[in-house]
Coordinates of C-alpha atoms and ligand atoms in Angstrom, one line a residue:
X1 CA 0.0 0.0 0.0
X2 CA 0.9 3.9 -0.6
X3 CA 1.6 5.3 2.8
X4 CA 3.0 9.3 3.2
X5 CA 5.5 9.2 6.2
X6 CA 7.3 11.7 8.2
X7 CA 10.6 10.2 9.4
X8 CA 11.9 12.7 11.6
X9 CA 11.0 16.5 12.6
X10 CA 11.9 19.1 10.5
X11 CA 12.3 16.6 7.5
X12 CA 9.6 15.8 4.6
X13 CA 7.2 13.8 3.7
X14 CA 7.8 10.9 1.6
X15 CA 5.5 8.4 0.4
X16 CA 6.7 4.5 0.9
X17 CA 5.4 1.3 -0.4
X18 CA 4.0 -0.9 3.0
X19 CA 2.7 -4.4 3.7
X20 CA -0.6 -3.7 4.0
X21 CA -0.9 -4.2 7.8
X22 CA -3.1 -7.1 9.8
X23 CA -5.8 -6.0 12.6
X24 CA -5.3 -7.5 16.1
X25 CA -7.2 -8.0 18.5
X26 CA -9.7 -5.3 19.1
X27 CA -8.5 -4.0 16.2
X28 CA -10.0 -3.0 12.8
X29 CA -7.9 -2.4 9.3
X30 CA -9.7 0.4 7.9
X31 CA -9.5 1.3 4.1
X32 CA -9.0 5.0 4.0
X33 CA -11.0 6.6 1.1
X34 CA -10.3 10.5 2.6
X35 CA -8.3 11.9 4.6
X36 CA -8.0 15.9 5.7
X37 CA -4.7 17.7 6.0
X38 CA -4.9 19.2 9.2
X39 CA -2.7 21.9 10.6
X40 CA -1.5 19.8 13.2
X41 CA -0.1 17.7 10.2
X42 CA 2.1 20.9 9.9
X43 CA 3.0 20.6 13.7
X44 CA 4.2 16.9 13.1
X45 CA 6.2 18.0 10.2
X46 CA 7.6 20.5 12.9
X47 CA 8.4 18.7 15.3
X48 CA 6.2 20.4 17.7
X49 CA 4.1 17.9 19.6
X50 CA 7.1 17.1 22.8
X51 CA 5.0 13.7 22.5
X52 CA 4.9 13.1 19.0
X53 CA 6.7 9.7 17.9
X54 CA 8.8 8.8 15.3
X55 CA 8.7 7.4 12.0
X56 CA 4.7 8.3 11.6
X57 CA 2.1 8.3 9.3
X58 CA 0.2 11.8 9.9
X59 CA -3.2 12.4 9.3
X60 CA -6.4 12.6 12.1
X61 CA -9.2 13.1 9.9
X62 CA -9.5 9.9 8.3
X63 CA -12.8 8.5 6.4
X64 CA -13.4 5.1 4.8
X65 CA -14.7 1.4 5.3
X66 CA -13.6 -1.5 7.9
X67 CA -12.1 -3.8 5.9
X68 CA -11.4 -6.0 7.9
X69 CA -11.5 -7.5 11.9
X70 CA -9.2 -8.3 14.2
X71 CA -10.3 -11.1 17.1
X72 CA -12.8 -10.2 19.8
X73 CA -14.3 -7.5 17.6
X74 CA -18.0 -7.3 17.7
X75 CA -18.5 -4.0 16.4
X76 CA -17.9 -2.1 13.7
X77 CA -18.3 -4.5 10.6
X78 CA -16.8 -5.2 7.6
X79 CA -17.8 -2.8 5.0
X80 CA -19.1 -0.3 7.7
X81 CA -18.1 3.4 6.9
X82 CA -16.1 4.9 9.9
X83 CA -13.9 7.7 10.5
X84 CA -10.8 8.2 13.0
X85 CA -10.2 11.7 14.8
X86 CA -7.4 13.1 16.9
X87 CA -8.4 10.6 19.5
X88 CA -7.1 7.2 18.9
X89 CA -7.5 5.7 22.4
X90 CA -7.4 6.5 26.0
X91 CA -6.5 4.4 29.1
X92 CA -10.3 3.9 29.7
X93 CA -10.2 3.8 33.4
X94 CA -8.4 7.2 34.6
X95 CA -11.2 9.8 35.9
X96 CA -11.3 11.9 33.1
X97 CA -11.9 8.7 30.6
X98 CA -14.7 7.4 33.0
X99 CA -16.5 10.9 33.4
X100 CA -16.5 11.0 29.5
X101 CA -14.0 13.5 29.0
X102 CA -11.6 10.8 27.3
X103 CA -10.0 13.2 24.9
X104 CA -8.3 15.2 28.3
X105 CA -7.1 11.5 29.4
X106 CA -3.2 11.4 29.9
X107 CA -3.3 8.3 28.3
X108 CA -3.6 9.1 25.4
X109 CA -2.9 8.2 22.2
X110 CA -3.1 10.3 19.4
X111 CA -3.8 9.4 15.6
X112 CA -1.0 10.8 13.4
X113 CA 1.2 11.8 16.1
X114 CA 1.7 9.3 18.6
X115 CA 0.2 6.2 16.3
X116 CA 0.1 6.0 12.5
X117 CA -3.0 8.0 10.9
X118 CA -4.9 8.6 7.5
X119 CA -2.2 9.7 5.0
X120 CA -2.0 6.2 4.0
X121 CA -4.0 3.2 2.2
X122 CA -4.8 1.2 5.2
X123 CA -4.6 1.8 8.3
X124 CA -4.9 0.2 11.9
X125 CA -7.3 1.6 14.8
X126 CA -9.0 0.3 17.8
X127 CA -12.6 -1.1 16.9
X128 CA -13.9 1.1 19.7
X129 CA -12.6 4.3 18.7
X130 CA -14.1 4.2 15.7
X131 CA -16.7 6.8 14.8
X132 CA -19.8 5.3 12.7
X133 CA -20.2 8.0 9.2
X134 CA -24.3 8.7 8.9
X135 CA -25.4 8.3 5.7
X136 CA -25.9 11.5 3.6
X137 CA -21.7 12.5 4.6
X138 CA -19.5 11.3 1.9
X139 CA -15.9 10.8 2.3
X140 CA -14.5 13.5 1.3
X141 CA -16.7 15.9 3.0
X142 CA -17.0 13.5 5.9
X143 CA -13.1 13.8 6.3
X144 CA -12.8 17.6 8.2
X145 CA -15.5 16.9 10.2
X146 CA -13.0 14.5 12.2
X147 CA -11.1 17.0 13.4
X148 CA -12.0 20.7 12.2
X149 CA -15.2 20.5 12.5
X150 CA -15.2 18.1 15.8
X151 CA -13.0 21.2 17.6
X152 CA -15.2 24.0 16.3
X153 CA -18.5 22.6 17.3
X154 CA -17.4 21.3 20.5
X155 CA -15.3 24.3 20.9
X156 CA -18.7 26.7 20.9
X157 CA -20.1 24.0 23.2
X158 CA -17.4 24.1 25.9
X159 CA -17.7 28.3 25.6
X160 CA -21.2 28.2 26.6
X161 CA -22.8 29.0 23.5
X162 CA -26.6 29.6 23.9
X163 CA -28.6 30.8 20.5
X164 CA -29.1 33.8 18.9
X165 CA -26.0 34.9 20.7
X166 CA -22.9 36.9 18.8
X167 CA -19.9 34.8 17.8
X168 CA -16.4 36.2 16.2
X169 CA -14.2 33.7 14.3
X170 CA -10.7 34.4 14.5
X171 CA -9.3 33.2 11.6
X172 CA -11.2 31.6 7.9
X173 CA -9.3 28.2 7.2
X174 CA -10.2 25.0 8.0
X175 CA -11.5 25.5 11.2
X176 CA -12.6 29.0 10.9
X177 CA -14.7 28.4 7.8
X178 CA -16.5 25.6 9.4
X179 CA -16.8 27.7 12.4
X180 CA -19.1 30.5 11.1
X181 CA -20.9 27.9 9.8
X182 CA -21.9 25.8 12.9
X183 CA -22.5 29.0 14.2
X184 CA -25.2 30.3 11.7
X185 CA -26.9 26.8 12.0
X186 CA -26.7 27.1 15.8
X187 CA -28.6 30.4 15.2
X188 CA -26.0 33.0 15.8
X189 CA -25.1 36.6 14.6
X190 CA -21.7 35.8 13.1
X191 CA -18.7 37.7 12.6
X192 CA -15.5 37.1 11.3
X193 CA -12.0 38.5 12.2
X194 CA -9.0 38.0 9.9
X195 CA -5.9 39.9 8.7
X196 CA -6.8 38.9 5.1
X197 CA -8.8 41.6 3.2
X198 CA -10.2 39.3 0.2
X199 CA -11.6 37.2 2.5
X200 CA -14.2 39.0 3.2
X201 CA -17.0 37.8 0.3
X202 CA -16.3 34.4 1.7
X203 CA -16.8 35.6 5.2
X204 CA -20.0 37.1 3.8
X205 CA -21.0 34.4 1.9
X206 CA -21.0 31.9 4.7
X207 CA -23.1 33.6 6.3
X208 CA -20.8 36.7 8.5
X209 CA -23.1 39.9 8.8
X210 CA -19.4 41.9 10.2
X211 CA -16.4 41.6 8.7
X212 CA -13.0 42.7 10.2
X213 CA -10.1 43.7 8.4
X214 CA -7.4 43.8 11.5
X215 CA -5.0 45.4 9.1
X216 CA -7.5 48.8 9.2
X217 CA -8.6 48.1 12.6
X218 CA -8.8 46.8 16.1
X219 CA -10.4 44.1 16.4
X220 CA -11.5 44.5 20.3
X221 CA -12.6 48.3 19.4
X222 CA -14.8 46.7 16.3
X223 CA -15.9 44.1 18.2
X224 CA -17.2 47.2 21.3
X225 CA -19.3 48.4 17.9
X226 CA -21.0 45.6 17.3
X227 CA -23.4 45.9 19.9
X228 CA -21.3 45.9 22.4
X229 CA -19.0 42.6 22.0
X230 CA -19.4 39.3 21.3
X231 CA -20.5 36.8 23.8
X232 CA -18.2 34.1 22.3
X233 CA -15.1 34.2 20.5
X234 CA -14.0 31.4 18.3
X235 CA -10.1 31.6 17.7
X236 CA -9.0 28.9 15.4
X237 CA -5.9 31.2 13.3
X238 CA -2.7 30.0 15.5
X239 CA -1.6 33.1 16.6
X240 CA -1.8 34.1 20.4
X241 CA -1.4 37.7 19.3
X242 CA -4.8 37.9 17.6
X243 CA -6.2 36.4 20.5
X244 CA -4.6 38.9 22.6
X245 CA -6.4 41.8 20.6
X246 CA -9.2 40.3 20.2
X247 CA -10.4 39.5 23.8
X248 CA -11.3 43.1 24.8
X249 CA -14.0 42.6 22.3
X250 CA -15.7 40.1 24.5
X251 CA -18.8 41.5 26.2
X252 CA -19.3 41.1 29.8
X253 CA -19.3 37.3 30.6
X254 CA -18.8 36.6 27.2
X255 CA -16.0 33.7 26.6
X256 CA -13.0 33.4 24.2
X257 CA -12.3 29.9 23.4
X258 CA -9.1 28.9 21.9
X259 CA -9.0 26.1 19.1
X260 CA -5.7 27.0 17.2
X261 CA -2.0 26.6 19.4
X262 CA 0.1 29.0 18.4
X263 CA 3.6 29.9 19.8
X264 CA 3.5 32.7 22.8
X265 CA 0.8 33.7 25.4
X266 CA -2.3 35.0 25.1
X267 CA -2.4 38.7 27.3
X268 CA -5.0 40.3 29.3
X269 CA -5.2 42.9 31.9
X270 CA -6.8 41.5 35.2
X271 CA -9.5 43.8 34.9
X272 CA -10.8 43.2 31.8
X273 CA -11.1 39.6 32.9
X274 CA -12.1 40.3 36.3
X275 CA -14.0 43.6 35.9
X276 CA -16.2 41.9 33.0
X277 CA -16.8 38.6 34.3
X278 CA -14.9 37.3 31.2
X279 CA -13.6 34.1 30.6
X280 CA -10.6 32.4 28.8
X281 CA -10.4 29.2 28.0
X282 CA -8.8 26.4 25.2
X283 CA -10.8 23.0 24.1
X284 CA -9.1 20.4 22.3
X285 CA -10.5 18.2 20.0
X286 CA -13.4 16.2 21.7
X287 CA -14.0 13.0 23.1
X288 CA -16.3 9.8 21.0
X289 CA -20.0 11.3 22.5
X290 CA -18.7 14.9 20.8
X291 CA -17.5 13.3 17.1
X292 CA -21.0 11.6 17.1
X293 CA -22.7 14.5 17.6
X294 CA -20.5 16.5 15.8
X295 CA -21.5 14.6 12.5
X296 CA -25.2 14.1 13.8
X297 CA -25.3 17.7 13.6
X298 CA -23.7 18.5 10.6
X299 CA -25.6 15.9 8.1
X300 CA -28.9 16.9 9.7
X301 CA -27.9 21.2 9.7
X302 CA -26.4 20.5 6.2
X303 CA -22.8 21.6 7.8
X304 CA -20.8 20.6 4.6
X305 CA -17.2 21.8 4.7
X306 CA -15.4 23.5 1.6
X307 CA -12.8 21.0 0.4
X308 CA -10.1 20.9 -2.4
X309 CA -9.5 17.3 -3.4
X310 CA -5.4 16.1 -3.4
X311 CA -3.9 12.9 -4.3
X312 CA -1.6 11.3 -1.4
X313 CA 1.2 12.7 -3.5
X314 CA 0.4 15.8 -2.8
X315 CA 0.5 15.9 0.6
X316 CA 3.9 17.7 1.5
X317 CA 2.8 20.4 -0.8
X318 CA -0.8 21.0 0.6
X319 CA 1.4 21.2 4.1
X320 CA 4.3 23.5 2.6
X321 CA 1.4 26.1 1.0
X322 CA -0.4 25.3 4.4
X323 CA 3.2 26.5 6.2
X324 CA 3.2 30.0 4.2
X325 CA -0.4 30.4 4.9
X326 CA -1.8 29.9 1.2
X327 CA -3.6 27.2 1.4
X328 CA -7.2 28.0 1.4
X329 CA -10.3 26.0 2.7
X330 CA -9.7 22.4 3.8
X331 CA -7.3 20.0 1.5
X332 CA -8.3 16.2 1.3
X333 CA -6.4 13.9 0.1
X334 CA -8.1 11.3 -1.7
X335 CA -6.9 7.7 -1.6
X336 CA -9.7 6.0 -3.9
Ligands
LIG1 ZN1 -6.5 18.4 13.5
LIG2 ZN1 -7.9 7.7 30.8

């Protein structure tokens, strides 16, 4: 089989011919029809995770069929469409795992960083980590869901998010994009922050009634316009600094949830956080209870992501234009 590998940080990717492997126990060999280029793909390239292993086979936002099962498997089936997100396994035991919240487990394994992901044919998971695709998602679309969309819906869940409320995105990439839309179909007023002009049609498109342009203004000052801040703030762009100018534009006990990781820290004076009743605060990915929902919601709200179909071969360049921030939308690579 075609797998793409990185063999050590700061290298490239390379794509190497593998046996296709066998499923053990508890295991399933999934045949990988899609799989989303993520921009913790970029952070594996990088070197960045302290926990990331090496030689691996990135990719967390995997769609396709079981193709086959390991021993002791009694769910999913062959030919059952399934997906793999960020969470490959957890310890199952610790109290974080057994209060639901397996994805904050410090157990954890993580697919395409600590165990070999998507950019590949076949590959291995854990029968029970498996999330079950609803009909009406295909691959492709099904792909992003896994992890940009999983972090941005559960993301506005965590924040508090109650309807009709005002939500800024920081940021219209993969997550951001799929951010104002969750958020419209949730039924917010949307807005959309970003440092790139010509996004704005998008931004409109999508369904933003604001647009802000940080290279013309502030965004906390734009955001004090808007009737007087947002309640929730969606940051998916990785940088701490737009964060950081961004959360004076919260309205009194509004929240600022941060998706993307970026390098630095995110800034605030004690009394804006104190004085407003604001709150800061990151999510990561989400747990198996969050992906099903994540893609109940999205097939039933019509949350489709924008995609740009890739071959496997392609995949160190969707990451390099992804590196110098001109990749736009989400980039799948197709492997059937
Ligand atoms: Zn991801
Ligand atoms: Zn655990």
């Amino acid at each position: 089989m075609k797998t793409a590998v990185v063999q050590k940080p700061q290298s490239s990717i390379v794509i190497e011919d593998r046996p296709i492997p066998e499923p053990k126990s508890g295991e399933v060999l999934i045949r990988v029809h899609a799989c989303g280029v993520c921009h913790s793909d970029l952070d594996v390239l990088l070197g960045l995770f302290p926990f990331g292993k090496y030689p691996i086979v990135p990719g967390h936002e995997v769609a396709g069929v079981v193709e086959k099962i390991g021993p002791n498997v009694n769910w999913p089936a062959v030919g059952d469409r399934v997906g793999m997100a960020w969470l490959f396994s957890s310890c199952g035991h610790c109290k974080l795992c057994t209060q639901g919240d397996e994805v904050l487990c410090p157990f954890l394994e993580v697919t395409g960083v600590t165990k070999d992901g998507g950019y590949q044919e076949y590959m291995i998971a854990p029968a029970a980590y498996a999330a079950p695709i609803p009909d009406g998602l295909d691959f492709a679309e099904a792909g992003p869901l896994m992890c940009a969309g999983l972090t941005v819906f559960n993301g506005m869940r965590n924040a508090g998010y109650r309807v009709g409320q005002k939500v800024a995105v920081i940021g219209l990439g993969g997550l951001g994009h799929l951010a104002v839309l969750y958020a419209k179909a949730m039924g917010a007023r949307v807005a959309v922050i970003s440092n790139t002009p010509d996004k704005e049609a998008e931004a409109r498109e999508l369904g933003a009634e604001h647009f802000i342009n940080t290279q013309s203004r502030k965004a906390a000052d734009a955001l004090k316009d808007w009737d007087g801040g947002a309640d929730v703030i969606v940051a998916t762009a990785p940088s701490t600094e737009a964060v950081t100018d961004a959360f004076s534009g919260l309205a009194p006990d509004g929240t600022l949830v941060l998706l993307g990781i970026g390098p630095g820290e995110v800034k605030t004076s004690a009394l804006n956080l104190v004085g407003g009743r604001r709150h800061l605060m990151g999510s990561p990915s989400g747990s198996r209870k969050d992906i099903r929902a994540t893609l109940d919601f999205s097939v039933h709200n019509h949350v489709v992501p924008r995609i740009t179909k890739v071959p496997l071969e392609d995949a160190g360049k969707m990451l390099e234009l992804m590196h110098a921030g001109k990749l736009r939308g989400r980039a799948v690579l197709m492997l059937r």
